[in-house]
């Protein structure tokens, strides 16, 4: 639905008519990537990029951001970036419509310097957004506050699972949490 705010609007519209409503709310679904060997990290990167890019991040259980153990952070970011680059033209993900694409692109504002691979000079069409990592964006930026529901993937460095859990616990409850660990 777009998260709690949209869900409240839908319920408010349905209530006067006593219309039964069932909502599946997404949210800021985190994933934690623990220190692992390179072969495991390659598998994690393939799953995360494959899942995020397949529907352009437009499903309720999509990874919304990654918290990566500092011991493997740089290597894992490089694996993610290489995986995205290997998408070629499929890096450009079709959004449901131009309005949604504009909303997702607006989340990039102020975080362009964090984008990897670098953002292409122009995206293909008004209703597509390139699959893009945002490395260490400001945690107060819109991309870290709003549900993305698109092919952007913020990646943050953490000291371990304890810090990742504390980070997630300070935010609204997600629909799902992913943990990549051996």
CSV table of N, CA and C in Angstrom, one decimal:
chain,number,residue,atom,x,y,z
A,1,UNK,N,0.8,-1.2,0.0
A,1,UNK,CA,0.0,0.0,0.0
A,1,UNK,C,0.8,1.3,0.0
A,2,UNK,N,2.1,1.2,0.4
A,2,UNK,CA,2.9,2.3,0.5
A,2,UNK,C,3.2,2.6,2.0
A,3,UNK,N,2.8,1.8,2.9
A,3,UNK,CA,3.1,2.0,4.3
A,3,UNK,C,2.0,2.4,5.1
A,4,UNK,N,2.3,2.7,6.4
A,4,UNK,CA,1.2,3.1,7.4
A,4,UNK,C,0.4,4.3,7.0
A,5,UNK,N,1.0,5.3,6.5
A,5,UNK,CA,0.2,6.5,6.1
A,5,UNK,C,-0.8,6.2,5.1
A,6,UNK,N,-0.4,5.5,4.0
A,6,UNK,CA,-1.4,5.2,3.0
A,6,UNK,C,-2.5,4.2,3.5
A,7,UNK,N,-2.0,3.3,4.4
A,7,UNK,CA,-3.0,2.3,5.0
A,7,UNK,C,-4.0,3.0,5.8
A,8,UNK,N,-3.6,4.0,6.6
A,8,UNK,CA,-4.6,4.8,7.3
A,8,UNK,C,-5.6,5.5,6.4
A,9,UNK,N,-5.2,6.1,5.3
A,9,UNK,CA,-6.1,6.7,4.4
A,9,UNK,C,-7.1,5.7,3.8
A,10,UNK,N,-6.6,4.6,3.4
A,10,UNK,CA,-7.5,3.6,2.8
A,10,UNK,C,-8.5,3.1,3.9
A,11,UNK,N,-8.1,2.9,5.1
A,11,UNK,CA,-9.0,2.5,6.1
A,11,UNK,C,-10.0,3.6,6.4
A,12,UNK,N,-9.6,4.8,6.4
A,12,UNK,CA,-10.5,5.9,6.6
A,12,UNK,C,-11.5,6.1,5.5
A,13,UNK,N,-11.2,5.8,4.3
A,13,UNK,CA,-12.1,5.8,3.2
A,13,UNK,C,-13.1,4.7,3.3
A,14,UNK,N,-12.6,3.5,3.7
A,14,UNK,CA,-13.5,2.3,3.8
A,14,UNK,C,-14.4,2.3,5.0
A,15,UNK,N,-14.0,2.9,6.1
A,15,UNK,CA,-14.8,2.9,7.3
A,15,UNK,C,-16.2,3.4,7.2
A,16,UNK,N,-16.5,4.5,6.6
A,16,UNK,CA,-17.9,5.0,6.5
A,16,UNK,C,-18.8,4.0,5.8
A,17,UNK,N,-18.3,3.2,5.0
A,17,UNK,CA,-19.1,2.2,4.2
A,17,UNK,C,-19.1,0.8,4.9
A,18,UNK,N,-18.4,0.7,6.0
A,18,UNK,CA,-18.2,-0.6,6.7
A,18,UNK,C,-17.7,-1.6,5.8
A,19,UNK,N,-16.8,-1.2,4.9
A,19,UNK,CA,-16.2,-2.1,4.0
A,19,UNK,C,-15.0,-2.9,4.6
A,20,UNK,N,-15.1,-4.2,4.7
A,20,UNK,CA,-13.9,-4.9,5.3
A,20,UNK,C,-12.7,-4.7,4.4
A,21,UNK,N,-11.6,-4.5,5.1
A,21,UNK,CA,-10.3,-4.2,4.4
A,21,UNK,C,-9.2,-5.1,5.1
A,22,UNK,N,-8.4,-5.6,4.3
A,22,UNK,CA,-7.2,-6.3,4.8
A,22,UNK,C,-6.0,-5.7,4.0
A,23,UNK,N,-5.0,-5.2,4.8
A,23,UNK,CA,-3.9,-4.5,4.2
A,23,UNK,C,-2.6,-5.3,4.6
A,24,UNK,N,-1.7,-5.4,3.6
A,24,UNK,CA,-0.4,-5.8,3.8
A,24,UNK,C,0.6,-4.6,3.7
A,25,UNK,N,1.1,-4.2,4.8
A,25,UNK,CA,1.9,-3.0,4.8
A,25,UNK,C,3.4,-3.4,4.8
A,26,UNK,N,4.1,-2.8,3.9
A,26,UNK,CA,5.5,-3.0,3.8
A,26,UNK,C,6.3,-2.3,4.9
A,27,UNK,N,7.0,-1.3,4.5
A,27,UNK,CA,7.8,-0.5,5.5
A,27,UNK,C,9.2,-0.6,5.1
A,28,UNK,N,10.0,-0.3,6.1
A,28,UNK,CA,11.5,-0.2,5.9
A,28,UNK,C,12.1,-1.6,6.3
A,29,UNK,N,12.0,-2.6,5.4
A,29,UNK,CA,12.4,-3.9,5.6
A,29,UNK,C,14.0,-4.0,5.6
A,30,UNK,N,14.6,-4.2,6.7
A,30,UNK,CA,16.1,-4.2,6.7
A,30,UNK,C,16.6,-5.6,6.4
A,31,UNK,N,17.9,-5.6,6.0
A,31,UNK,CA,18.6,-6.9,6.0
A,31,UNK,C,19.9,-6.7,6.6
A,32,UNK,N,20.4,-7.7,7.4
A,32,UNK,CA,21.7,-7.6,8.0
A,32,UNK,C,22.6,-8.6,7.3
A,33,UNK,N,23.8,-8.2,7.0
A,33,UNK,CA,24.8,-9.1,6.4
A,33,UNK,C,25.9,-9.2,7.3
A,34,UNK,N,26.1,-10.4,7.9
A,34,UNK,CA,27.2,-10.6,8.8
A,34,UNK,C,28.5,-10.9,8.1
A,35,UNK,N,29.6,-10.9,8.9
A,35,UNK,CA,30.9,-11.2,8.4
A,35,UNK,C,30.9,-12.7,7.9
A,36,UNK,N,31.2,-12.9,6.7
A,36,UNK,CA,31.2,-14.2,6.1
A,36,UNK,C,32.4,-14.3,5.1
A,37,UNK,N,32.6,-15.5,4.6
A,37,UNK,CA,33.7,-15.7,3.6
A,37,UNK,C,33.2,-15.1,2.2
A,38,UNK,N,34.1,-15.0,1.3
A,38,UNK,CA,33.7,-14.3,0.0
A,38,UNK,C,32.7,-15.1,-0.8
A,39,UNK,N,32.7,-16.4,-0.7
A,39,UNK,CA,31.7,-17.2,-1.5
A,39,UNK,C,30.3,-17.0,-0.9
A,40,UNK,N,30.2,-16.9,0.4
A,40,UNK,CA,28.9,-16.6,1.0
A,40,UNK,C,28.4,-15.2,0.6
A,41,UNK,N,29.3,-14.3,0.7
A,41,UNK,CA,29.0,-12.9,0.4
A,41,UNK,C,28.5,-12.8,-1.0
A,42,UNK,N,29.1,-13.5,-1.9
A,42,UNK,CA,28.7,-13.5,-3.4
A,42,UNK,C,27.3,-14.0,-3.5
A,43,UNK,N,26.9,-15.1,-2.7
A,43,UNK,CA,25.6,-15.6,-2.8
A,43,UNK,C,24.6,-14.6,-2.2
A,44,UNK,N,25.0,-13.9,-1.1
A,44,UNK,CA,24.1,-12.9,-0.5
A,44,UNK,C,23.9,-11.8,-1.5
A,45,UNK,N,24.9,-11.3,-2.1
A,45,UNK,CA,24.8,-10.2,-3.0
A,45,UNK,C,23.9,-10.6,-4.2
A,46,UNK,N,24.1,-11.8,-4.7
A,46,UNK,CA,23.2,-12.2,-5.8
A,46,UNK,C,21.8,-12.3,-5.5
A,47,UNK,N,21.5,-12.8,-4.3
A,47,UNK,CA,20.1,-12.8,-3.8
A,47,UNK,C,19.5,-11.5,-3.6
A,48,UNK,N,20.2,-10.6,-3.0
A,48,UNK,CA,19.7,-9.3,-2.6
A,48,UNK,C,19.5,-8.5,-3.9
A,49,UNK,N,20.4,-8.4,-4.8
A,49,UNK,CA,20.3,-7.6,-6.0
A,49,UNK,C,19.2,-8.3,-6.9
A,50,UNK,N,19.3,-9.6,-7.0
A,50,UNK,CA,18.3,-10.3,-7.9
A,50,UNK,C,16.9,-10.1,-7.4
A,51,UNK,N,16.7,-10.2,-6.1
A,51,UNK,CA,15.3,-10.0,-5.5
A,51,UNK,C,14.9,-8.5,-5.7
A,52,UNK,N,15.8,-7.6,-5.4
A,52,UNK,CA,15.4,-6.2,-5.4
A,52,UNK,C,15.2,-5.7,-6.9
A,53,UNK,N,15.9,-6.2,-7.8
A,53,UNK,CA,15.8,-5.7,-9.2
A,53,UNK,C,14.7,-6.4,-10.0
A,54,UNK,N,14.3,-7.6,-9.6
A,54,UNK,CA,13.3,-8.4,-10.4
A,54,UNK,C,12.0,-7.7,-10.5
A,55,UNK,N,11.5,-7.1,-9.4
A,55,UNK,CA,10.2,-6.3,-9.5
A,55,UNK,C,10.5,-4.9,-9.3
A,56,UNK,N,11.8,-4.5,-9.5
A,56,UNK,CA,12.1,-3.1,-9.2
A,56,UNK,C,11.9,-2.6,-7.8
A,57,UNK,N,11.9,-3.6,-6.9
A,57,UNK,CA,11.7,-3.2,-5.5
A,57,UNK,C,10.3,-2.9,-5.1
A,58,UNK,N,9.4,-3.2,-6.0
A,58,UNK,CA,8.0,-2.9,-5.9
A,58,UNK,C,7.1,-4.0,-5.3
A,59,UNK,N,7.5,-4.5,-4.2
A,59,UNK,CA,6.7,-5.5,-3.5
A,59,UNK,C,6.9,-5.4,-2.0
A,60,UNK,N,6.0,-5.7,-1.2
A,60,UNK,CA,6.0,-5.4,0.2
A,60,UNK,C,7.1,-6.0,1.0
A,61,UNK,N,7.6,-7.1,0.6
A,61,UNK,CA,8.7,-7.8,1.3
A,61,UNK,C,10.1,-7.4,0.8
A,62,UNK,N,10.2,-6.4,-0.1
A,62,UNK,CA,11.5,-6.0,-0.7
A,62,UNK,C,12.5,-5.5,0.4
A,63,UNK,N,13.7,-5.8,0.2
A,63,UNK,CA,14.8,-5.3,1.1
A,63,UNK,C,14.8,-3.8,0.9
A,64,UNK,N,14.7,-3.0,2.0
A,64,UNK,CA,14.6,-1.6,1.9
A,64,UNK,C,16.0,-0.9,2.2
A,65,UNK,N,16.8,-1.6,3.1
A,65,UNK,CA,18.1,-1.1,3.3
A,65,UNK,C,18.9,-2.3,3.9
A,66,UNK,N,20.3,-2.2,3.7
A,66,UNK,CA,21.2,-3.3,4.3
A,66,UNK,C,22.1,-2.7,5.3
A,67,UNK,N,22.2,-3.4,6.4
A,67,UNK,CA,23.1,-3.1,7.5
A,67,UNK,C,24.2,-4.2,7.4
A,68,UNK,N,25.4,-3.8,7.1
A,68,UNK,CA,26.5,-4.7,6.7
A,68,UNK,C,27.6,-4.6,7.8
A,69,UNK,N,28.1,-5.8,8.2
A,69,UNK,CA,29.2,-5.9,9.2
A,69,UNK,C,30.4,-5.2,8.7
A,70,UNK,N,31.0,-4.3,9.5
A,70,UNK,CA,32.1,-3.5,9.1
A,70,UNK,C,33.3,-4.3,8.6
A,71,UNK,N,33.5,-5.6,9.0
A,71,UNK,CA,34.6,-6.4,8.6
A,71,UNK,C,34.5,-6.7,7.1
A,72,UNK,N,33.3,-6.7,6.5
A,72,UNK,CA,33.1,-7.1,5.1
A,72,UNK,C,32.4,-6.0,4.3
A,73,UNK,N,32.3,-4.8,4.9
A,73,UNK,CA,31.5,-3.7,4.3
A,73,UNK,C,32.0,-3.4,2.9
A,74,UNK,N,33.3,-3.0,2.8
A,74,UNK,CA,33.8,-2.6,1.5
A,74,UNK,C,33.7,-3.7,0.5
A,75,UNK,N,34.1,-4.9,0.8
A,75,UNK,CA,34.0,-6.0,-0.1
A,75,UNK,C,32.6,-6.3,-0.5
A,76,UNK,N,31.6,-6.2,0.4
A,76,UNK,CA,30.2,-6.5,0.1
A,76,UNK,C,29.7,-5.4,-0.8
A,77,UNK,N,30.0,-4.2,-0.5
A,77,UNK,CA,29.5,-3.1,-1.4
A,77,UNK,C,30.0,-3.3,-2.8
A,78,UNK,N,31.3,-3.7,-2.9
A,78,UNK,CA,31.8,-3.9,-4.3
A,78,UNK,C,31.1,-5.1,-5.0
A,79,UNK,N,30.8,-6.1,-4.2
A,79,UNK,CA,30.0,-7.3,-4.8
A,79,UNK,C,28.7,-6.8,-5.3
A,80,UNK,N,28.0,-6.0,-4.5
A,80,UNK,CA,26.7,-5.5,-4.8
A,80,UNK,C,26.8,-4.6,-6.1
A,81,UNK,N,27.8,-3.8,-6.1
A,81,UNK,CA,28.0,-2.9,-7.3
A,81,UNK,C,28.3,-3.7,-8.5
A,82,UNK,N,29.1,-4.7,-8.4
A,82,UNK,CA,29.4,-5.5,-9.6
A,82,UNK,C,28.2,-6.3,-10.1
A,83,UNK,N,27.4,-6.7,-9.1
A,83,UNK,CA,26.1,-7.4,-9.5
A,83,UNK,C,25.2,-6.5,-10.2
A,84,UNK,N,25.1,-5.3,-9.8
A,84,UNK,CA,24.2,-4.3,-10.4
A,84,UNK,C,24.7,-4.0,-11.8
A,85,UNK,N,26.0,-3.8,-11.9
A,85,UNK,CA,26.6,-3.5,-13.2
A,85,UNK,C,26.4,-4.6,-14.2
A,86,UNK,N,26.4,-5.9,-13.7
A,86,UNK,CA,26.1,-7.0,-14.6
A,86,UNK,C,24.7,-7.1,-15.1
A,87,UNK,N,23.8,-6.3,-14.5
A,87,UNK,CA,22.4,-6.3,-15.0
A,87,UNK,C,22.3,-5.6,-16.4
A,88,UNK,N,23.3,-4.8,-16.8
A,88,UNK,CA,23.3,-4.1,-18.1
A,88,UNK,C,22.0,-3.3,-18.2
A,89,UNK,N,21.3,-3.4,-19.3
A,89,UNK,CA,20.1,-2.6,-19.5
A,89,UNK,C,19.0,-2.9,-18.5
A,90,UNK,N,19.1,-4.1,-17.9
A,90,UNK,CA,18.1,-4.5,-16.9
A,90,UNK,C,18.2,-3.7,-15.6
A,91,UNK,N,19.3,-2.9,-15.5
A,91,UNK,CA,19.5,-2.0,-14.4
A,91,UNK,C,18.3,-1.0,-14.3
A,92,UNK,N,17.8,-0.6,-15.4
A,92,UNK,CA,16.7,0.3,-15.4
A,92,UNK,C,15.4,-0.4,-15.1
A,93,UNK,N,14.8,-0.2,-14.0
A,93,UNK,CA,13.6,-0.9,-13.5
A,93,UNK,C,12.4,-0.1,-13.8
A,94,UNK,N,11.4,-0.8,-14.5
A,94,UNK,CA,10.2,-0.1,-14.8
A,94,UNK,C,9.3,0.0,-13.6
A,95,UNK,N,8.9,1.3,-13.3
A,95,UNK,CA,8.0,1.5,-12.2
A,95,UNK,C,6.6,1.4,-12.6
A,96,UNK,N,5.6,1.3,-11.7
A,96,UNK,CA,4.2,1.1,-12.0
A,96,UNK,C,3.7,2.3,-12.9
A,97,UNK,N,4.2,3.5,-12.7
A,97,UNK,CA,3.8,4.6,-13.5
A,97,UNK,C,4.8,5.8,-13.3
A,98,UNK,N,4.7,6.8,-14.1
A,98,UNK,CA,5.6,7.9,-14.0
A,98,UNK,C,5.6,8.7,-12.7
A,99,UNK,N,4.4,8.7,-12.1
A,99,UNK,CA,4.3,9.4,-10.8
A,99,UNK,C,5.1,8.7,-9.7
A,100,UNK,N,5.0,7.3,-9.7
A,100,UNK,CA,5.7,6.6,-8.7
A,100,UNK,C,7.2,6.7,-9.0
A,101,UNK,N,7.6,6.7,-10.3
A,101,UNK,CA,9.0,6.8,-10.7
A,101,UNK,C,9.6,8.1,-10.2
A,102,UNK,N,8.8,9.2,-10.3
A,102,UNK,CA,9.2,10.5,-9.8
A,102,UNK,C,9.4,10.5,-8.3
A,103,UNK,N,8.5,9.8,-7.6
A,103,UNK,CA,8.6,9.8,-6.1
A,103,UNK,C,9.9,9.1,-5.7
A,104,UNK,N,10.2,7.9,-6.4
A,104,UNK,CA,11.4,7.2,-6.1
A,104,UNK,C,12.6,8.0,-6.4
A,105,UNK,N,12.6,8.7,-7.6
A,105,UNK,CA,13.8,9.5,-8.0
A,105,UNK,C,14.0,10.7,-7.0
A,106,UNK,N,12.9,11.2,-6.5
A,106,UNK,CA,13.0,12.3,-5.5
A,106,UNK,C,13.7,11.8,-4.2
A,107,UNK,N,13.6,10.5,-3.9
A,107,UNK,CA,14.3,10.0,-2.7
A,107,UNK,C,15.8,10.1,-2.9
A,108,UNK,N,16.3,10.1,-4.1
A,108,UNK,CA,17.7,10.2,-4.4
A,108,UNK,C,18.3,11.6,-4.1
A,109,UNK,N,17.4,12.6,-4.2
A,109,UNK,CA,17.9,14.0,-4.0
A,109,UNK,C,18.7,14.1,-2.7
A,110,UNK,N,19.9,14.7,-2.8
A,110,UNK,CA,20.7,14.8,-1.7
A,110,UNK,C,21.6,13.6,-1.4
A,111,UNK,N,21.4,12.5,-2.1
A,111,UNK,CA,22.2,11.3,-1.8
A,111,UNK,C,23.0,10.9,-3.1
A,112,UNK,N,23.0,11.7,-4.1
A,112,UNK,CA,23.6,11.4,-5.4
A,112,UNK,C,25.1,11.0,-5.2
A,113,UNK,N,25.8,11.7,-4.3
A,113,UNK,CA,27.2,11.4,-4.1
A,113,UNK,C,27.4,10.0,-3.5
A,114,UNK,N,26.4,9.4,-2.9
A,114,UNK,CA,26.4,8.0,-2.4
A,114,UNK,C,26.1,7.0,-3.4
A,115,UNK,N,25.7,7.3,-4.6
A,115,UNK,CA,25.2,6.4,-5.6
A,115,UNK,C,26.3,5.6,-6.2
A,116,UNK,N,26.1,4.2,-6.2
A,116,UNK,CA,27.0,3.3,-6.8
A,116,UNK,C,26.1,2.2,-7.5
A,117,UNK,N,26.4,1.8,-8.7
A,117,UNK,CA,27.3,2.5,-9.6
A,117,UNK,C,26.8,3.9,-9.8
A,118,UNK,N,27.6,4.8,-10.3
A,118,UNK,CA,27.2,6.1,-10.5
A,118,UNK,C,25.9,6.2,-11.3
A,119,UNK,N,25.1,7.2,-11.0
A,119,UNK,CA,23.8,7.3,-11.8
A,119,UNK,C,24.1,7.6,-13.2
A,120,UNK,N,23.4,7.0,-14.1
A,120,UNK,CA,23.6,7.3,-15.6
A,120,UNK,C,23.2,8.7,-15.8
A,121,UNK,N,23.7,9.4,-16.9
A,121,UNK,CA,23.4,10.8,-17.2
A,121,UNK,C,21.8,11.0,-17.3
A,122,UNK,N,21.1,10.1,-17.9
A,122,UNK,CA,19.7,10.2,-18.0
A,122,UNK,C,19.1,8.8,-17.9
A,123,UNK,N,18.0,8.7,-17.2
A,123,UNK,CA,17.4,7.3,-17.2
A,123,UNK,C,16.6,7.1,-18.4
A,124,UNK,N,16.3,5.8,-18.7
A,124,UNK,CA,15.5,5.5,-19.8
A,124,UNK,C,14.1,5.6,-19.5
A,125,UNK,N,13.4,6.6,-20.1
A,125,UNK,CA,12.0,6.8,-19.9
A,125,UNK,C,11.7,7.5,-18.6
A,126,UNK,N,10.5,8.1,-18.5
A,126,UNK,CA,10.1,8.8,-17.3
A,126,UNK,C,9.6,7.8,-16.2
A,127,UNK,N,9.3,6.6,-16.6
A,127,UNK,CA,8.7,5.6,-15.6
A,127,UNK,C,9.7,4.5,-15.3
A,128,UNK,N,11.0,4.8,-15.4
A,128,UNK,CA,12.0,3.8,-15.0
A,128,UNK,C,13.0,4.5,-14.0
A,129,UNK,N,13.6,3.7,-13.2
A,129,UNK,CA,14.6,4.1,-12.2
A,129,UNK,C,15.7,3.1,-12.2
A,130,UNK,N,17.0,3.5,-12.2
A,130,UNK,CA,18.1,2.6,-12.2
A,130,UNK,C,18.3,1.9,-10.8
A,131,UNK,N,18.5,0.6,-10.8
A,131,UNK,CA,18.9,-0.1,-9.6
A,131,UNK,C,20.2,0.6,-9.1
A,132,UNK,N,20.2,1.1,-7.9
A,132,UNK,CA,21.3,1.9,-7.4
A,132,UNK,C,21.5,1.6,-5.9
A,133,UNK,N,22.8,1.5,-5.5
A,133,UNK,CA,23.2,1.4,-4.1
A,133,UNK,C,23.3,2.9,-3.6
A,134,UNK,N,23.0,3.1,-2.4
A,134,UNK,CA,23.3,4.4,-1.8
A,134,UNK,C,24.2,4.0,-0.6
A,135,UNK,N,25.5,4.3,-0.7
A,135,UNK,CA,26.5,3.9,0.3
A,135,UNK,C,26.5,4.9,1.4
A,136,UNK,N,26.2,4.5,2.6
A,136,UNK,CA,26.2,5.3,3.8
A,136,UNK,C,25.5,6.6,3.7
A,137,UNK,N,24.2,6.6,3.3
A,137,UNK,CA,23.5,7.8,3.2
A,137,UNK,C,23.2,8.3,4.7
A,138,UNK,N,22.8,9.6,4.8
A,138,UNK,CA,22.4,10.2,6.1
A,138,UNK,C,21.2,9.4,6.6
A,139,UNK,N,21.2,8.9,7.8
A,139,UNK,CA,20.1,8.1,8.3
A,139,UNK,C,18.9,9.0,8.5
A,140,UNK,N,19.0,10.3,8.5
A,140,UNK,CA,17.8,11.2,8.6
A,140,UNK,C,17.3,11.6,7.2
A,141,UNK,N,17.9,11.2,6.1
A,141,UNK,CA,17.5,11.6,4.8
A,141,UNK,C,16.2,10.8,4.4
A,142,UNK,N,15.4,11.4,3.5
A,142,UNK,CA,14.1,10.8,3.1
A,142,UNK,C,14.3,9.3,2.7
A,143,UNK,N,15.4,8.9,2.0
A,143,UNK,CA,15.5,7.6,1.6
A,143,UNK,C,15.7,6.6,2.7
A,144,UNK,N,16.1,7.1,3.9
A,144,UNK,CA,16.2,6.3,5.1
A,144,UNK,C,14.9,6.4,6.0
A,145,UNK,N,14.0,7.3,5.7
A,145,UNK,CA,12.9,7.5,6.6
A,145,UNK,C,11.6,7.0,5.9
A,146,UNK,N,11.5,7.0,4.6
A,146,UNK,CA,10.3,6.6,3.9
A,146,UNK,C,10.5,5.2,3.3
A,147,UNK,N,9.4,4.4,3.1
A,147,UNK,CA,9.5,3.2,2.4
A,147,UNK,C,9.9,3.5,1.0
A,148,UNK,N,10.9,2.8,0.4
A,148,UNK,CA,11.4,3.2,-0.9
A,148,UNK,C,10.4,2.6,-2.0
A,149,UNK,N,10.1,1.4,-1.9
A,149,UNK,CA,9.2,0.7,-2.9
A,149,UNK,C,9.7,0.9,-4.3
A,150,UNK,N,11.0,0.7,-4.5
A,150,UNK,CA,11.7,0.9,-5.7
A,150,UNK,C,13.1,0.4,-5.7
A,151,UNK,N,13.9,0.5,-6.8
A,151,UNK,CA,15.2,-0.1,-6.9
A,151,UNK,C,16.4,0.6,-6.3
A,152,UNK,N,16.2,1.3,-5.2
A,152,UNK,CA,17.2,2.0,-4.5
A,152,UNK,C,17.6,1.1,-3.2
A,153,UNK,N,18.8,1.0,-2.9
A,153,UNK,CA,19.2,0.1,-1.8
A,153,UNK,C,20.3,0.8,-1.0
A,154,UNK,N,19.9,1.5,0.1
A,154,UNK,CA,20.9,2.1,1.0
A,154,UNK,C,21.6,1.0,1.7
A,155,UNK,N,22.9,1.2,1.9
A,155,UNK,CA,23.8,0.2,2.6
A,155,UNK,C,24.6,1.0,3.7
A,156,UNK,N,24.4,0.5,4.9
A,156,UNK,CA,25.1,1.2,6.1
A,156,UNK,C,26.0,0.2,6.8
A,157,UNK,N,27.1,0.7,7.3
A,157,UNK,CA,28.1,0.0,8.0
A,157,UNK,C,27.7,-0.2,9.5
A,158,UNK,N,27.7,-1.4,10.1
A,158,UNK,CA,27.5,-1.6,11.5
A,158,UNK,C,28.6,-2.5,12.1
A,159,UNK,N,28.8,-2.4,13.4
A,159,UNK,CA,29.8,-3.2,14.0
A,159,UNK,C,29.5,-4.6,14.2
A,160,UNK,N,28.2,-5.0,14.1
A,160,UNK,CA,27.8,-6.4,14.2
A,160,UNK,C,26.3,-6.5,14.4
A,161,UNK,N,25.8,-7.7,14.8
A,161,UNK,CA,24.4,-7.9,14.9
A,161,UNK,C,23.7,-7.1,16.0
A,162,UNK,N,24.4,-6.9,17.1
A,162,UNK,CA,23.9,-6.1,18.2
A,162,UNK,C,23.6,-4.7,17.7
A,163,UNK,N,24.5,-4.0,17.0
A,163,UNK,CA,24.2,-2.7,16.6
A,163,UNK,C,23.1,-2.7,15.5
A,164,UNK,N,23.1,-3.7,14.7
A,164,UNK,CA,22.0,-3.8,13.6
A,164,UNK,C,20.7,-3.9,14.3
A,165,UNK,N,20.6,-4.7,15.3
A,165,UNK,CA,19.3,-4.9,16.1
A,165,UNK,C,18.9,-3.6,16.7
A,166,UNK,N,19.8,-2.9,17.3
A,166,UNK,CA,19.5,-1.6,18.0
A,166,UNK,C,19.0,-0.6,16.9
A,167,UNK,N,19.6,-0.5,15.8
A,167,UNK,CA,19.2,0.4,14.7
A,167,UNK,C,17.8,0.1,14.3
A,168,UNK,N,17.5,-1.2,14.0
A,168,UNK,CA,16.1,-1.6,13.6
A,168,UNK,C,15.1,-1.3,14.7
A,169,UNK,N,15.5,-1.6,15.9
A,169,UNK,CA,14.5,-1.4,17.0
A,169,UNK,C,14.1,0.0,17.3
A,170,UNK,N,14.9,1.0,16.8
A,170,UNK,CA,14.6,2.4,17.0
A,170,UNK,C,13.6,2.9,16.0
A,171,UNK,N,13.2,2.1,15.0
A,171,UNK,CA,12.3,2.5,13.9
A,171,UNK,C,11.0,1.7,13.9
A,172,UNK,N,10.0,2.2,13.2
A,172,UNK,CA,8.8,1.5,13.1
A,172,UNK,C,9.0,0.0,12.7
A,173,UNK,N,8.1,-0.9,13.1
A,173,UNK,CA,8.3,-2.3,12.9
A,173,UNK,C,8.2,-2.6,11.4
A,174,UNK,N,9.1,-3.3,10.8
A,174,UNK,CA,9.0,-3.7,9.4
A,174,UNK,C,8.1,-4.9,9.2
A,175,UNK,N,7.8,-5.2,8.0
A,175,UNK,CA,7.0,-6.4,7.7
A,175,UNK,C,7.9,-7.6,7.8
A,176,UNK,N,9.1,-7.5,7.4
A,176,UNK,CA,10.0,-8.6,7.4
A,176,UNK,C,11.4,-8.1,7.6
A,177,UNK,N,12.3,-9.0,8.2
A,177,UNK,CA,13.7,-8.7,8.5
A,177,UNK,C,14.5,-9.8,7.9
A,178,UNK,N,15.5,-9.5,7.1
A,178,UNK,CA,16.4,-10.5,6.5
A,178,UNK,C,17.7,-10.6,7.2
A,179,UNK,N,18.2,-11.8,7.5
A,179,UNK,CA,19.5,-11.9,8.1
A,179,UNK,C,20.3,-12.9,7.3
A,180,UNK,N,21.5,-12.4,6.8
A,180,UNK,CA,22.4,-13.2,6.0
A,180,UNK,C,23.6,-13.5,6.9
A,181,UNK,N,23.7,-14.7,7.4
A,181,UNK,CA,24.8,-15.1,8.3
A,181,UNK,C,25.0,-16.6,8.2
A,182,UNK,N,26.2,-17.0,8.6
A,182,UNK,CA,26.5,-18.5,8.5
A,182,UNK,C,26.1,-19.1,9.9
